[in-house]
PDB file of C-alpha atoms and ligand atoms in Angstrom:
ATOM      1  CA  MET A1357      20.233   9.358  21.417  1.00 68.00           C
ATOM      2  CA  THR A1358      17.140   7.680  22.779  1.00 74.00           C
ATOM      3  CA  ILE A1359      14.118   7.524  20.518  1.00 76.00           C
ATOM      4  CA  HIS A1360      10.763   7.274  22.206  1.00 84.00           C
ATOM      5  CA  MET A1361       8.196   5.359  20.263  1.00 89.00           C
ATOM      6  CA  SER A1362       4.599   4.985  21.320  1.00 94.00           C
ATOM      7  CA  VAL A1363       2.597   2.096  19.931  1.00 96.00           C
ATOM      8  CA  MET A1364      -0.416   3.080  17.856  1.00 97.00           C
ATOM      9  CA  ILE A1365      -1.137  -0.353  16.349  1.00 98.00           C
ATOM     10  CA  SER A1366       0.513  -3.380  17.935  1.00 98.00           C
ATOM     11  CA  ALA A1367       2.175  -6.222  16.023  1.00 98.00           C
ATOM     12  CA  GLU A1368      -0.630  -8.540  17.203  1.00 98.00           C
ATOM     13  CA  GLU A1369      -3.349  -6.209  15.900  1.00 98.00           C
ATOM     14  CA  ILE A1370      -1.524  -5.902  12.584  1.00 98.00           C
ATOM     15  CA  HIS A1371      -1.177  -9.655  12.174  1.00 98.00           C
ATOM     16  CA  ALA A1372      -4.848 -10.278  12.949  1.00 98.00           C
ATOM     17  CA  LYS A1373      -5.841  -7.620  10.405  1.00 98.00           C
ATOM     18  CA  VAL A1374      -3.506  -9.004   7.744  1.00 98.00           C
ATOM     19  CA  LYS A1375      -5.082 -12.456   8.138  1.00 98.00           C
ATOM     20  CA  GLU A1376      -8.550 -10.927   7.844  1.00 98.00           C
ATOM     21  CA  LEU A1377      -7.553  -9.035   4.679  1.00 98.00           C
ATOM     22  CA  GLY A1378      -6.051 -12.195   3.165  1.00 98.00           C
ATOM     23  CA  ALA A1379      -9.340 -14.039   3.720  1.00 98.00           C
ATOM     24  CA  LYS A1380     -11.316 -11.197   2.123  1.00 98.00           C
ATOM     25  CA  ILE A1381      -8.967 -11.140  -0.856  1.00 98.00           C
ATOM     26  CA  ASP A1382      -9.305 -14.913  -1.303  1.00 98.00           C
ATOM     27  CA  ALA A1383     -13.093 -14.650  -1.151  1.00 98.00           C
ATOM     28  CA  HIS A1384     -13.145 -11.770  -3.639  1.00 98.00           C
ATOM     29  CA  TYR A1385     -11.025 -13.529  -6.265  1.00 98.00           C
ATOM     30  CA  ALA A1386     -12.266 -17.094  -5.654  1.00 96.00           C
ATOM     31  CA  HIS A1387     -14.462 -17.181  -8.754  1.00 96.00           C
ATOM     32  CA  SER A1388     -12.183 -15.353 -11.149  1.00 98.00           C
ATOM     33  CA  ASP A1389     -10.351 -17.535 -13.655  1.00 98.00           C
ATOM     34  CA  LYS A1390      -7.914 -14.717 -14.416  1.00 98.00           C
ATOM     35  CA  GLU A1391      -4.357 -14.649 -13.149  1.00 98.00           C
ATOM     36  CA  LEU A1392      -3.928 -12.628  -9.967  1.00 98.00           C
ATOM     37  CA  VAL A1393      -0.949 -10.312  -9.504  1.00 98.00           C
ATOM     38  CA  LEU A1394      -0.127  -8.342  -6.376  1.00 98.00           C
ATOM     39  CA  ILE A1395       1.702  -5.111  -7.150  1.00 98.00           C
ATOM     40  CA  GLY A1396       3.644  -3.603  -4.287  1.00 98.00           C
ATOM     41  CA  LEU A1397       4.652   0.043  -4.304  1.00 98.00           C
ATOM     42  CA  LEU A1398       8.255   0.198  -3.136  1.00 97.00           C
ATOM     43  CA  ARG A1399       9.498   0.611  -0.581  1.00 96.00           C
ATOM     44  CA  GLY A1400       6.776   1.109   2.022  1.00 97.00           C
ATOM     45  CA  SER A1401       4.603  -1.862   1.093  1.00 98.00           C
ATOM     46  CA  VAL A1402       7.221  -4.629   1.286  1.00 98.00           C
ATOM     47  CA  ILE A1403       6.716  -5.696   4.893  1.00 98.00           C
ATOM     48  CA  PHE A1404       2.929  -5.654   4.588  1.00 98.00           C
ATOM     49  CA  MET A1405       2.988  -7.414   1.229  1.00 98.00           C
ATOM     50  CA  ALA A1406       5.351 -10.125   2.465  1.00 98.00           C
ATOM     51  CA  ASP A1407       2.992 -10.965   5.319  1.00 98.00           C
ATOM     52  CA  LEU A1408      -0.212 -10.473   3.315  1.00 98.00           C
ATOM     53  CA  CYS A1409       0.725 -12.696   0.362  1.00 98.00           C
ATOM     54  CA  ARG A1410       1.345 -15.602   2.745  1.00 98.00           C
ATOM     55  CA  THR A1411      -2.255 -15.373   3.985  1.00 98.00           C
ATOM     56  CA  ILE A1412      -3.676 -15.590   0.423  1.00 98.00           C
ATOM     57  CA  SER A1413      -4.317 -19.164  -0.746  1.00 98.00           C
ATOM     58  CA  LYS A1414      -5.090 -18.377  -4.378  1.00 98.00           C
ATOM     59  CA  PRO A1415      -1.903 -18.687  -6.457  1.00 98.00           C
ATOM     60  CA  HIS A1416      -0.611 -15.289  -7.537  1.00 98.00           C
ATOM     61  CA  GLU A1417       2.386 -13.389  -8.827  1.00 98.00           C
ATOM     62  CA  LEU A1418       4.242 -10.607  -7.040  1.00 98.00           C
ATOM     63  CA  ASP A1419       5.504  -7.581  -8.899  1.00 98.00           C
ATOM     64  CA  PHE A1420       6.818  -4.212  -7.774  1.00 98.00           C
ATOM     65  CA  MET A1421       6.860  -0.632  -8.899  1.00 98.00           C
ATOM     66  CA  THR A1422       8.601   2.482  -7.604  1.00 97.00           C
ATOM     67  CA  VAL A1423       6.972   5.831  -8.191  1.00 95.00           C
ATOM     68  CA  SER A1424       7.875   9.243  -6.918  1.00 86.00           C
ATOM     69  CA  SER A1425       6.001  12.461  -6.597  1.00 69.00           C
ATOM     70  CA  TYR A1426       7.707  15.526  -7.961  1.00 61.00           C
ATOM     71  CA  GLY A1427       7.001  19.063  -9.055  1.00 53.00           C
ATOM     72  CA  GLY A1428       5.575  21.961  -7.164  1.00 53.00           C
ATOM     73  CA  GLY A1429       2.119  22.944  -6.088  1.00 55.00           C
ATOM     74  CA  THR A1430      -0.174  21.104  -3.765  1.00 55.00           C
ATOM     75  CA  THR A1431       0.060  17.341  -3.493  1.00 58.00           C
ATOM     76  CA  SER A1432      -2.996  16.915  -5.724  1.00 56.00           C
ATOM     77  CA  THR A1433      -1.369  18.742  -8.631  1.00 59.00           C
ATOM     78  CA  ARG A1434       1.922  16.859  -8.373  1.00 69.00           C
ATOM     79  CA  ASP A1435       2.717  14.377 -11.056  1.00 79.00           C
ATOM     80  CA  VAL A1436       3.955  10.875 -10.433  1.00 86.00           C
ATOM     81  CA  LYS A1437       7.042   9.555 -12.183  1.00 89.00           C
ATOM     82  CA  ILE A1438       7.773   5.849 -12.636  1.00 93.00           C
ATOM     83  CA  LEU A1439      11.260   5.179 -11.239  1.00 96.00           C
ATOM     84  CA  LYS A1440      10.993   1.405 -11.557  1.00 97.00           C
ATOM     85  CA  ASP A1441       8.302  -0.151 -13.703  1.00 98.00           C
ATOM     86  CA  LEU A1442       6.717  -3.579 -13.313  1.00 98.00           C
ATOM     87  CA  ASP A1443       8.764  -6.524 -14.584  1.00 98.00           C
ATOM     88  CA  GLY A1444       5.720  -8.364 -15.935  1.00 98.00           C
ATOM     89  CA  GLU A1445       2.655  -7.799 -18.095  1.00 98.00           C
ATOM     90  CA  ILE A1446      -0.713  -7.117 -16.478  1.00 98.00           C
ATOM     91  CA  ARG A1447      -2.946  -7.329 -19.559  1.00 98.00           C
ATOM     92  CA  GLY A1448      -5.983  -9.508 -18.826  1.00 98.00           C
ATOM     93  CA  LYS A1449      -4.972 -10.104 -15.200  1.00 98.00           C
ATOM     94  CA  ASP A1450      -6.621  -9.301 -11.887  1.00 98.00           C
ATOM     95  CA  VAL A1451      -4.365  -6.603 -10.447  1.00 98.00           C
ATOM     96  CA  LEU A1452      -4.291  -5.871  -6.736  1.00 98.00           C
ATOM     97  CA  ILE A1453      -2.206  -2.835  -5.791  1.00 98.00           C
ATOM     98  CA  ILE A1454      -0.682  -3.043  -2.318  1.00 98.00           C
ATOM     99  CA  GLU A1455       0.149   0.179  -0.489  1.00 98.00           C
ATOM    100  CA  ASP A1456       1.322   0.895   3.040  1.00 98.00           C
ATOM    101  CA  ILE A1457      -0.621   4.099   3.618  1.00 97.00           C
ATOM    102  CA  ILE A1458      -2.940   6.407   1.699  1.00 97.00           C
ATOM    103  CA  ASP A1459      -2.601  10.038   2.618  1.00 95.00           C
ATOM    104  CA  SER A1460      -3.763  12.559  -0.045  1.00 94.00           C
ATOM    105  CA  GLY A1461      -4.548   9.709  -2.470  1.00 95.00           C
ATOM    106  CA  ASN A1462      -2.467  11.383  -5.150  1.00 93.00           C
ATOM    107  CA  THR A1463       0.090   8.592  -5.558  1.00 94.00           C
ATOM    108  CA  LEU A1464      -2.458   5.820  -5.922  1.00 96.00           C
ATOM    109  CA  SER A1465      -4.762   7.735  -8.235  1.00 95.00           C
ATOM    110  CA  LYS A1466      -1.856   8.340 -10.625  1.00 94.00           C
ATOM    111  CA  VAL A1467      -0.733   4.722 -10.394  1.00 96.00           C
ATOM    112  CA  LEU A1468      -4.292   3.616 -11.182  1.00 97.00           C
ATOM    113  CA  GLU A1469      -4.334   5.912 -14.203  1.00 95.00           C
ATOM    114  CA  ILE A1470      -1.039   4.512 -15.505  1.00 96.00           C
ATOM    115  CA  LEU A1471      -1.901   0.845 -14.944  1.00 98.00           C
ATOM    116  CA  SER A1472      -5.441   1.126 -16.334  1.00 97.00           C
ATOM    117  CA  THR A1473      -4.038   1.952 -19.773  1.00 97.00           C
ATOM    118  CA  ARG A1474      -2.408  -1.506 -19.854  1.00 98.00           C
ATOM    119  CA  ASN A1475      -5.790  -3.242 -20.007  1.00 98.00           C
ATOM    120  CA  PRO A1476      -5.816  -5.441 -16.928  1.00 98.00           C
ATOM    121  CA  HIS A1477      -8.992  -7.480 -16.373  1.00 98.00           C
ATOM    122  CA  SER A1478      -9.536  -5.649 -13.069  1.00 98.00           C
ATOM    123  CA  ILE A1479      -7.693  -3.317 -10.684  1.00 98.00           C
ATOM    124  CA  GLU A1480      -8.354  -3.026  -6.957  1.00 98.00           C
ATOM    125  CA  LEU A1481      -6.591  -1.259  -4.105  1.00 98.00           C
ATOM    126  CA  CYS A1482      -5.422  -2.697  -0.808  1.00 98.00           C
ATOM    127  CA  THR A1483      -3.852  -0.477   1.828  1.00 98.00           C
ATOM    128  CA  LEU A1484      -2.889  -1.280   5.372  1.00 98.00           C
ATOM    129  CA  ILE A1485      -3.556   2.263   6.579  1.00 98.00           C
ATOM    130  CA  SER A1486      -5.629   5.218   5.472  1.00 98.00           C
ATOM    131  CA  LYS A1487      -5.726   8.777   6.795  1.00 97.00           C
ATOM    132  CA  PRO A1488      -9.182   9.801   5.527  1.00 96.00           C
ATOM    133  CA  SER A1489      -8.950  13.379   6.842  1.00 96.00           C
ATOM    134  CA  ARG A1490      -5.991  14.023   4.507  1.00 94.00           C
ATOM    135  CA  ARG A1491      -7.668  12.820   1.319  1.00 95.00           C
ATOM    136  CA  GLU A1492      -7.573  15.194  -1.673  1.00 94.00           C
ATOM    137  CA  ILE A1493      -8.673  12.643  -4.266  1.00 95.00           C
ATOM    138  CA  GLU A1494     -11.396  10.106  -3.574  1.00 94.00           C
ATOM    139  CA  LEU A1495     -10.343   6.508  -4.081  1.00 96.00           C
ATOM    140  CA  ASP A1496     -12.368   3.340  -3.960  1.00 97.00           C
ATOM    141  CA  VAL A1497     -10.294   1.167  -1.617  1.00 98.00           C
ATOM    142  CA  LYS A1498     -11.599  -2.398  -1.715  1.00 98.00           C
ATOM    143  CA  PHE A1499      -9.357  -3.764   1.047  1.00 98.00           C
ATOM    144  CA  LEU A1500      -8.528  -1.481   3.982  1.00 98.00           C
ATOM    145  CA  GLY A1501      -6.730  -2.343   7.192  1.00 98.00           C
ATOM    146  CA  PHE A1502      -6.914   0.613   9.571  1.00 98.00           C
ATOM    147  CA  GLU A1503      -8.124   4.198   9.446  1.00 98.00           C
ATOM    148  CA  VAL A1504      -6.001   6.523  11.562  1.00 97.00           C
ATOM    149  CA  GLU A1505      -5.951  10.172  12.543  1.00 95.00           C
ATOM    150  CA  ASP A1506      -3.648  12.641  10.870  1.00 94.00           C
ATOM    151  CA  LYS A1507      -0.441  11.770  12.727  1.00 93.00           C
ATOM    152  CA  PHE A1508       2.929  10.887  11.271  1.00 94.00           C
ATOM    153  CA  ILE A1509       3.547   7.202  11.894  1.00 96.00           C
ATOM    154  CA  VAL A1510       6.387   4.771  11.285  1.00 97.00           C
ATOM    155  CA  GLY A1511       7.087   1.046  11.397  1.00 98.00           C
ATOM    156  CA  TYR A1512       5.894  -2.075   9.581  1.00 98.00           C
ATOM    157  CA  GLY A1513       7.286  -0.650   6.336  1.00 98.00           C
ATOM    158  CA  LEU A1514       6.557   3.013   7.003  1.00 97.00           C
ATOM    159  CA  ASP A1515       9.609   5.235   7.269  1.00 96.00           C
ATOM    160  CA  PHE A1516      10.805   8.538   8.546  1.00 94.00           C
ATOM    161  CA  ASP A1517      13.762   9.553   6.383  1.00 93.00           C
ATOM    162  CA  GLN A1518      14.145   5.884   5.283  1.00 95.00           C
ATOM    163  CA  LYS A1519      14.428   4.685   8.884  1.00 95.00           C
ATOM    164  CA  TYR A1520      12.156   2.672  11.199  1.00 96.00           C
ATOM    165  CA  ARG A1521      10.702   0.470   8.456  1.00 97.00           C
ATOM    166  CA  HIS A1522      11.766  -2.628  10.418  1.00 97.00           C
ATOM    167  CA  ILE A1523       9.853  -1.768  13.610  1.00 96.00           C
ATOM    168  CA  PRO A1524       7.315  -4.610  14.002  1.00 97.00           C
ATOM    169  CA  PHE A1525       4.466  -2.336  15.139  1.00 97.00           C
ATOM    170  CA  ILE A1526       3.096   1.012  13.964  1.00 98.00           C
ATOM    171  CA  GLY A1527       4.067   3.850  16.214  1.00 97.00           C
ATOM    172  CA  GLU A1528       4.514   7.535  16.638  1.00 94.00           C
ATOM    173  CA  ILE A1529       7.939   8.973  17.243  1.00 86.00           C
ATOM    174  CA  GLY A1530       8.164  11.237  20.253  1.00 78.00           C
ATOM    175  CA  LEU A1531      10.907  13.797  19.892  1.00 64.00           C
TER     176      LEU A1531
HETATM  177  P1  IMP B2662      -0.302  10.162  -0.907  1.00 62.17           P
HETATM  178  O1  IMP B2662       0.052  10.252  -2.340  1.00 62.17           O
HETATM  179  O2  IMP B2662      -0.436  11.520  -0.281  1.00 62.17           O
HETATM  180  O3  IMP B2662      -1.498   9.291  -0.616  1.00 62.17           O
HETATM  181  O4  IMP B2662       0.988   9.601  -0.202  1.00 62.17           O
HETATM  182  C1  IMP B2662       1.130   8.343   0.285  1.00 62.17           C
HETATM  183  C2  IMP B2662       2.581   8.141   0.642  1.00 62.17           C
HETATM  184  O5  IMP B2662       3.023   9.126   1.608  1.00 62.17           O
HETATM  185  C3  IMP B2662       2.781   6.808   1.326  1.00 62.17           C
HETATM  186  O6  IMP B2662       3.073   5.792   0.392  1.00 62.17           O
HETATM  187  C4  IMP B2662       3.941   7.085   2.244  1.00 62.17           C
HETATM  188  O7  IMP B2662       5.158   6.889   1.557  1.00 62.17           O
HETATM  189  C5  IMP B2662       3.837   8.540   2.592  1.00 62.17           C
HETATM  190  N1  IMP B2662       3.218   8.775   3.927  1.00 62.17           N
HETATM  191  C6  IMP B2662       2.048   9.378   4.175  1.00 62.17           C
HETATM  192  N2  IMP B2662       1.789   9.451   5.487  1.00 62.17           N
HETATM  193  C7  IMP B2662       2.837   8.840   6.103  1.00 62.17           C
HETATM  194  C8  IMP B2662       3.150   8.579   7.508  1.00 62.17           C
HETATM  195  O8  IMP B2662       2.416   8.902   8.457  1.00 62.17           O
HETATM  196  N3  IMP B2662       4.317   7.926   7.726  1.00 62.17           N
HETATM  197  C9  IMP B2662       5.157   7.536   6.729  1.00 62.17           C
HETATM  198  N4  IMP B2662       4.902   7.754   5.414  1.00 62.17           N
HETATM  199  C10 IMP B2662       3.748   8.405   5.103  1.00 62.17           C
HETATM  200 MG1   MG B2663       4.871   4.826   0.028  1.00 62.17          MG
END
């Protein structure tokens, strides 16, 4: 079977954007004396986070969390369950949540709610991609890579049925 993939965002564009985001993150946290921790939401954020953390000069920790949406109703009424919690403490730290893509905003708003109760010094959001037309819950995203139209995309961590995460660019699958 031949899969046709059209490039929406090239590997070069992604790498330039990741560098830019890393510089913005460094500038933002330069004057904080708190510990910085990047929290990646598994599994989609791993490729982005691996590249992004290497563009950030300020020393920081990496931690990971797996959450899943479940239940019925619209996406905004779904709850989020923690499948794998953080390994470390975030109390008093600067927390930067790393996500691959924000669609409805439901996942991240629930994650923010959960992590805020643990009394971090600060929490900010960083996403490589946002689909603003799909948003059901407004989120204040401090670090944003690309805004895209409402199309299903894969690659650079994003999957379709757990596949295509390894594709080095972001593309649309043509069936
Ligand atoms: P939200 O809770 O609706 O913001 O969902 C965000 C999650 O939906 C992301 O972490 C992805 O796992 C998934 N998602 C949304 N749009 C896409 C897409 O175009 N391709 C792959 N995964 C997507
Ligand atoms: Mg995801």
